[in-house]
Amino acid sequence: MSEAPARGNFIAGLNRGKEMGSKDPDFTGRLGVPGREHEHRLVLWTHRDSRGRAYFAGSINGLPIDGNALAQIERLADQHQTATGEVLEVAPNLELGPRQVILFHNGFKEPQATDTPEEAEKRAKRPDFWGRLNPGDGTPGVALSVWLRTDRYQNPLLTGSTSYPIPGRTDGLDEQAPDQASAETGRKGRRRSGDEGRDER
């Protein structure tokens, strides 16, 4: 029996402190790179693709979240040695700069007229968004599966998981939504440019 693939956590809540017209991120939170102990702060901005659908672009902080100040300094020193600063092809025809994150609308979740009740139920469990992360340290790109939820105040909440892409497997077909949790604040990052709104249908 094969082992389950390593996964990391993903959560981002609405930045309720953002003022109208501000350039602050729309969502702040954290994510974990699969197989690593610590998570990273995450910031996201909301955009629209060429079809008018919402998507998210942002970045993670290079330092992991850790209450140990000395450990953070050590990781900062390691980061200067391992950071590549290179653009990474994280999926076919999709490149991201170091520590950049992108989330696209999941076309595989949209209902189809030919769906049987079983197929419709299966489709409804799929993530609302799929995406990629370039960790920025020379390691491979990370796949993101994200579901749209609401927090206790009925604000939008993005929850999901990270994993390494499986060769031959299409993005957006996961069917297990994560448990809902609370979001954290993050720090502003850099917006991605280029192939906006790429669809997986």
mmCIF file of C-alpha atoms in Angstrom:
data_model
loop_
_atom_site.group_PDB
_atom_site.id
_atom_site.type_symbol
_atom_site.label_atom_id
_atom_site.label_comp_id
_atom_site.label_asym_id
_atom_site.label_seq_id
_atom_site.Cartn_x
_atom_site.Cartn_y
_atom_site.Cartn_z
ATOM 1 C CA MET A 1 0.000 0.000 0.000
ATOM 2 C CA SER A 2 1.468 3.353 -1.055
ATOM 3 C CA GLU A 3 1.872 6.156 1.462
ATOM 4 C CA ALA A 4 -0.401 9.196 1.305
ATOM 5 C CA PRO A 5 1.346 12.199 -0.280
ATOM 6 C CA ALA A 6 2.659 14.873 2.073
ATOM 7 C CA ARG A 7 0.338 17.847 2.475
ATOM 8 C CA GLY A 8 0.511 21.283 4.026
ATOM 9 C CA ASN A 9 -2.166 23.603 5.372
ATOM 10 C CA PHE A 10 -3.660 26.599 3.538
ATOM 11 C CA ILE A 11 -5.885 29.249 5.104
ATOM 12 C CA ALA A 12 -6.538 32.917 4.290
ATOM 13 C CA GLY A 13 -9.199 35.200 5.723
ATOM 14 C CA LEU A 14 -10.578 38.531 4.571
ATOM 15 C CA ASN A 15 -8.436 41.508 5.610
ATOM 16 C CA ARG A 16 -11.180 43.284 7.525
ATOM 17 C CA GLY A 17 -8.884 46.206 8.365
ATOM 18 C CA LYS A 18 -8.377 47.170 4.722
ATOM 19 C CA GLU A 19 -9.775 50.582 3.794
ATOM 20 C CA MET A 20 -11.450 51.368 0.480
ATOM 21 C CA GLY A 21 -8.836 52.188 -2.158
ATOM 22 C CA SER A 22 -5.973 50.850 -0.060
ATOM 23 C CA LYS A 23 -3.252 48.772 -1.708
ATOM 24 C CA ASP A 24 -3.145 46.434 1.278
ATOM 25 C CA PRO A 25 -3.862 42.750 0.541
ATOM 26 C CA ASP A 26 -7.464 41.564 0.385
ATOM 27 C CA PHE A 27 -6.710 38.311 2.220
ATOM 28 C CA THR A 28 -4.076 37.371 4.796
ATOM 29 C CA GLY A 29 -3.245 33.979 6.225
ATOM 30 C CA ARG A 30 -0.688 31.217 6.164
ATOM 31 C CA LEU A 31 0.314 28.120 4.250
ATOM 32 C CA GLY A 32 2.623 25.197 4.765
ATOM 33 C CA VAL A 33 4.949 23.654 2.200
ATOM 34 C CA PRO A 34 4.353 19.864 2.129
ATOM 35 C CA GLY A 35 6.648 17.925 4.431
ATOM 36 C CA ARG A 36 7.868 20.975 6.365
ATOM 37 C CA GLU A 37 7.128 21.701 10.004
ATOM 38 C CA HIS A 38 6.567 25.462 9.896
ATOM 39 C CA GLU A 39 4.099 27.558 7.906
ATOM 40 C CA HIS A 40 4.611 30.875 6.089
ATOM 41 C CA ARG A 41 2.582 34.074 6.206
ATOM 42 C CA LEU A 42 0.486 34.589 3.089
ATOM 43 C CA VAL A 43 -1.045 37.644 1.398
ATOM 44 C CA LEU A 44 -3.423 37.676 -1.573
ATOM 45 C CA TRP A 45 -4.997 40.288 -3.838
ATOM 46 C CA THR A 46 -8.207 39.667 -5.774
ATOM 47 C CA HIS A 47 -8.313 40.191 -9.566
ATOM 48 C CA ARG A 48 -10.493 39.242 -12.533
ATOM 49 C CA ASP A 49 -9.423 37.085 -15.457
ATOM 50 C CA SER A 50 -10.355 37.634 -19.107
ATOM 51 C CA ARG A 51 -13.710 35.893 -18.497
ATOM 52 C CA GLY A 52 -14.581 38.111 -15.554
ATOM 53 C CA ARG A 53 -13.990 35.446 -12.908
ATOM 54 C CA ALA A 54 -12.212 36.196 -9.654
ATOM 55 C CA TYR A 55 -8.725 34.843 -9.074
ATOM 56 C CA PHE A 56 -6.049 35.529 -6.466
ATOM 57 C CA ALA A 57 -2.380 36.483 -6.732
ATOM 58 C CA GLY A 58 0.061 37.154 -3.925
ATOM 59 C CA SER A 59 3.086 35.850 -2.081
ATOM 60 C CA ILE A 60 4.423 34.188 1.040
ATOM 61 C CA ASN A 61 6.977 35.546 3.481
ATOM 62 C CA GLY A 62 10.331 33.854 3.019
ATOM 63 C CA LEU A 63 10.704 33.245 6.762
ATOM 64 C CA PRO A 64 8.553 30.547 8.374
ATOM 65 C CA ILE A 65 6.282 31.456 11.295
ATOM 66 C CA ASP A 66 8.292 30.572 14.401
ATOM 67 C CA GLY A 67 8.286 32.097 17.880
ATOM 68 C CA ASN A 68 11.991 31.324 18.325
ATOM 69 C CA ALA A 69 13.883 34.495 17.324
ATOM 70 C CA LEU A 70 17.249 32.735 17.061
ATOM 71 C CA ALA A 71 15.751 30.050 14.828
ATOM 72 C CA GLN A 72 14.353 32.772 12.556
ATOM 73 C CA ILE A 73 17.794 34.389 12.254
ATOM 74 C CA GLU A 74 19.340 31.033 11.393
ATOM 75 C CA ARG A 75 16.695 30.431 8.735
ATOM 76 C CA LEU A 76 17.263 33.931 7.343
ATOM 77 C CA ALA A 77 20.949 33.102 6.923
ATOM 78 C CA ASP A 78 20.050 29.800 5.263
ATOM 79 C CA GLN A 79 17.568 31.578 3.021
ATOM 80 C CA HIS A 80 20.277 33.854 1.601
ATOM 81 C CA GLN A 81 22.234 30.743 0.657
ATOM 82 C CA THR A 82 19.364 28.714 -0.806
ATOM 83 C CA ALA A 83 17.135 31.369 -2.421
ATOM 84 C CA THR A 84 17.454 31.091 -6.188
ATOM 85 C CA GLY A 85 15.653 34.280 -7.189
ATOM 86 C CA GLU A 86 14.615 32.412 -10.323
ATOM 87 C CA VAL A 87 11.278 32.243 -12.089
ATOM 88 C CA LEU A 88 9.973 28.682 -11.901
ATOM 89 C CA GLU A 89 7.662 26.891 -14.341
ATOM 90 C CA VAL A 90 5.201 25.518 -11.782
ATOM 91 C CA ALA A 91 2.756 24.093 -14.354
ATOM 92 C CA PRO A 92 2.565 23.930 -18.167
ATOM 93 C CA ASN A 93 2.613 27.511 -19.521
ATOM 94 C CA LEU A 94 2.609 28.933 -15.989
ATOM 95 C CA GLU A 95 5.649 30.624 -14.434
ATOM 96 C CA LEU A 96 5.937 32.261 -11.010
ATOM 97 C CA GLY A 97 8.662 34.339 -9.410
ATOM 98 C CA PRO A 98 10.188 33.426 -6.028
ATOM 99 C CA ARG A 99 7.560 32.986 -3.268
ATOM 100 C CA GLN A 100 4.695 33.977 -5.562
ATOM 101 C CA VAL A 101 1.257 32.372 -5.226
ATOM 102 C CA ILE A 102 -1.586 32.142 -7.754
ATOM 103 C CA LEU A 103 -5.120 30.728 -7.406
ATOM 104 C CA PHE A 104 -7.435 30.205 -10.384
ATOM 105 C CA HIS A 105 -11.139 29.463 -10.731
ATOM 106 C CA ASN A 106 -11.687 25.691 -10.957
ATOM 107 C CA GLY A 107 -13.622 24.997 -14.141
ATOM 108 C CA PHE A 108 -13.930 21.315 -13.233
ATOM 109 C CA LYS A 109 -16.366 22.236 -10.436
ATOM 110 C CA GLU A 110 -18.908 23.904 -12.730
ATOM 111 C CA PRO A 111 -22.134 21.841 -13.096
ATOM 112 C CA GLN A 112 -22.702 20.122 -16.433
ATOM 113 C CA ALA A 113 -26.113 19.447 -17.973
ATOM 114 C CA THR A 114 -25.137 15.834 -18.670
ATOM 115 C CA ASP A 115 -24.102 15.068 -15.075
ATOM 116 C CA THR A 116 -25.792 12.169 -13.319
ATOM 117 C CA PRO A 117 -26.744 12.784 -9.649
ATOM 118 C CA GLU A 118 -23.610 10.890 -8.607
ATOM 119 C CA GLU A 119 -21.411 12.951 -10.931
ATOM 120 C CA ALA A 120 -22.991 16.203 -9.719
ATOM 121 C CA GLU A 121 -22.345 15.242 -6.094
ATOM 122 C CA LYS A 122 -18.754 14.345 -6.898
ATOM 123 C CA ARG A 123 -18.227 17.603 -8.799
ATOM 124 C CA ALA A 124 -19.640 19.687 -5.926
ATOM 125 C CA LYS A 125 -16.924 18.363 -3.604
ATOM 126 C CA ARG A 126 -14.109 19.636 -5.785
ATOM 127 C CA PRO A 127 -12.135 22.738 -4.743
ATOM 128 C CA ASP A 128 -13.358 26.161 -5.803
ATOM 129 C CA PHE A 129 -9.830 27.231 -6.741
ATOM 130 C CA TRP A 130 -6.619 25.498 -7.808
ATOM 131 C CA GLY A 131 -3.211 27.064 -7.890
ATOM 132 C CA ARG A 132 0.529 26.986 -7.523
ATOM 133 C CA LEU A 133 3.321 28.285 -5.278
ATOM 134 C CA ASN A 134 6.983 28.843 -6.101
ATOM 135 C CA PRO A 135 8.709 28.344 -2.712
ATOM 136 C CA GLY A 136 11.649 30.394 -3.992
ATOM 137 C CA ASP A 137 14.347 28.162 -2.517
ATOM 138 C CA GLY A 138 15.114 25.929 -5.458
ATOM 139 C CA THR A 139 12.548 23.272 -4.505
ATOM 140 C CA PRO A 140 9.740 22.226 -6.908
ATOM 141 C CA GLY A 141 6.498 24.130 -7.368
ATOM 142 C CA VAL A 142 3.656 23.306 -4.968
ATOM 143 C CA ALA A 143 0.034 22.582 -5.947
ATOM 144 C CA LEU A 144 -2.840 24.299 -4.095
ATOM 145 C CA SER A 145 -6.419 23.055 -3.656
ATOM 146 C CA VAL A 146 -8.662 25.666 -2.017
ATOM 147 C CA TRP A 147 -12.320 25.748 -0.983
ATOM 148 C CA LEU A 148 -14.360 28.907 -0.359
ATOM 149 C CA ARG A 149 -16.024 28.998 3.068
ATOM 150 C CA THR A 150 -17.287 31.641 5.504
ATOM 151 C CA ASP A 151 -15.854 32.453 8.918
ATOM 152 C CA ARG A 152 -17.829 33.015 12.117
ATOM 153 C CA TYR A 153 -18.609 36.573 10.955
ATOM 154 C CA GLN A 154 -19.863 35.333 7.563
ATOM 155 C CA ASN A 155 -16.837 36.773 5.764
ATOM 156 C CA PRO A 156 -15.209 34.807 2.928
ATOM 157 C CA LEU A 157 -12.562 32.334 4.072
ATOM 158 C CA LEU A 158 -10.196 30.356 1.849
ATOM 159 C CA THR A 159 -9.201 26.974 3.277
ATOM 160 C CA GLY A 160 -7.400 24.085 1.677
ATOM 161 C CA SER A 161 -4.176 22.171 1.362
ATOM 162 C CA THR A 162 -0.861 22.122 -0.451
ATOM 163 C CA SER A 163 0.829 19.138 -2.081
ATOM 164 C CA TYR A 164 3.391 18.340 -4.728
ATOM 165 C CA PRO A 165 1.801 17.860 -8.175
ATOM 166 C CA ILE A 166 1.298 14.244 -9.227
ATOM 167 C CA PRO A 167 2.534 13.623 -12.800
ATOM 168 C CA GLY A 168 -0.379 12.948 -15.132
ATOM 169 C CA ARG A 169 -3.012 14.159 -12.673
ATOM 170 C CA THR A 170 -5.165 17.148 -13.623
ATOM 171 C CA ASP A 171 -5.511 20.031 -11.159
ATOM 172 C CA GLY A 172 -8.855 20.757 -9.522
ATOM 173 C CA LEU A 173 -10.078 17.173 -9.063
ATOM 174 C CA ASP A 174 -9.553 16.781 -5.298
ATOM 175 C CA GLU A 175 -12.757 15.985 -3.424
ATOM 176 C CA GLN A 176 -11.913 16.341 0.252
ATOM 177 C CA ALA A 177 -12.481 19.791 1.709
ATOM 178 C CA PRO A 178 -10.436 20.648 4.814
ATOM 179 C CA ASP A 179 -11.898 21.471 8.205
ATOM 180 C CA GLN A 180 -12.709 25.135 8.685
ATOM 181 C CA ALA A 181 -10.270 27.094 10.847
ATOM 182 C CA SER A 182 -9.470 30.680 11.810
ATOM 183 C CA ALA A 183 -7.275 32.963 9.680
ATOM 184 C CA GLU A 184 -4.250 35.043 10.591
ATOM 185 C CA THR A 185 -2.786 38.299 9.357
ATOM 186 C CA GLY A 186 0.055 38.495 6.880
ATOM 187 C CA ARG A 187 2.372 40.917 5.090
ATOM 188 C CA LYS A 188 2.108 42.510 1.692
ATOM 189 C CA GLY A 189 3.801 40.693 -1.198
ATOM 190 C CA ARG A 190 4.324 41.091 -4.924
ATOM 191 C CA ARG A 191 1.630 40.618 -7.531
ATOM 192 C CA ARG A 192 2.202 38.104 -10.294
ATOM 193 C CA SER A 193 1.950 39.208 -13.902
ATOM 194 C CA GLY A 194 1.484 37.268 -17.092
ATOM 195 C CA ASP A 195 -0.833 34.358 -17.751
ATOM 196 C CA GLU A 196 -3.864 35.521 -15.769
ATOM 197 C CA GLY A 197 -6.967 33.449 -15.304
ATOM 198 C CA ARG A 198 -5.659 30.206 -16.768
ATOM 199 C CA ASP A 199 -8.452 27.625 -16.721
ATOM 200 C CA GLU A 200 -8.232 23.868 -16.310
ATOM 201 C CA ARG A 201 -11.138 22.957 -18.584
#
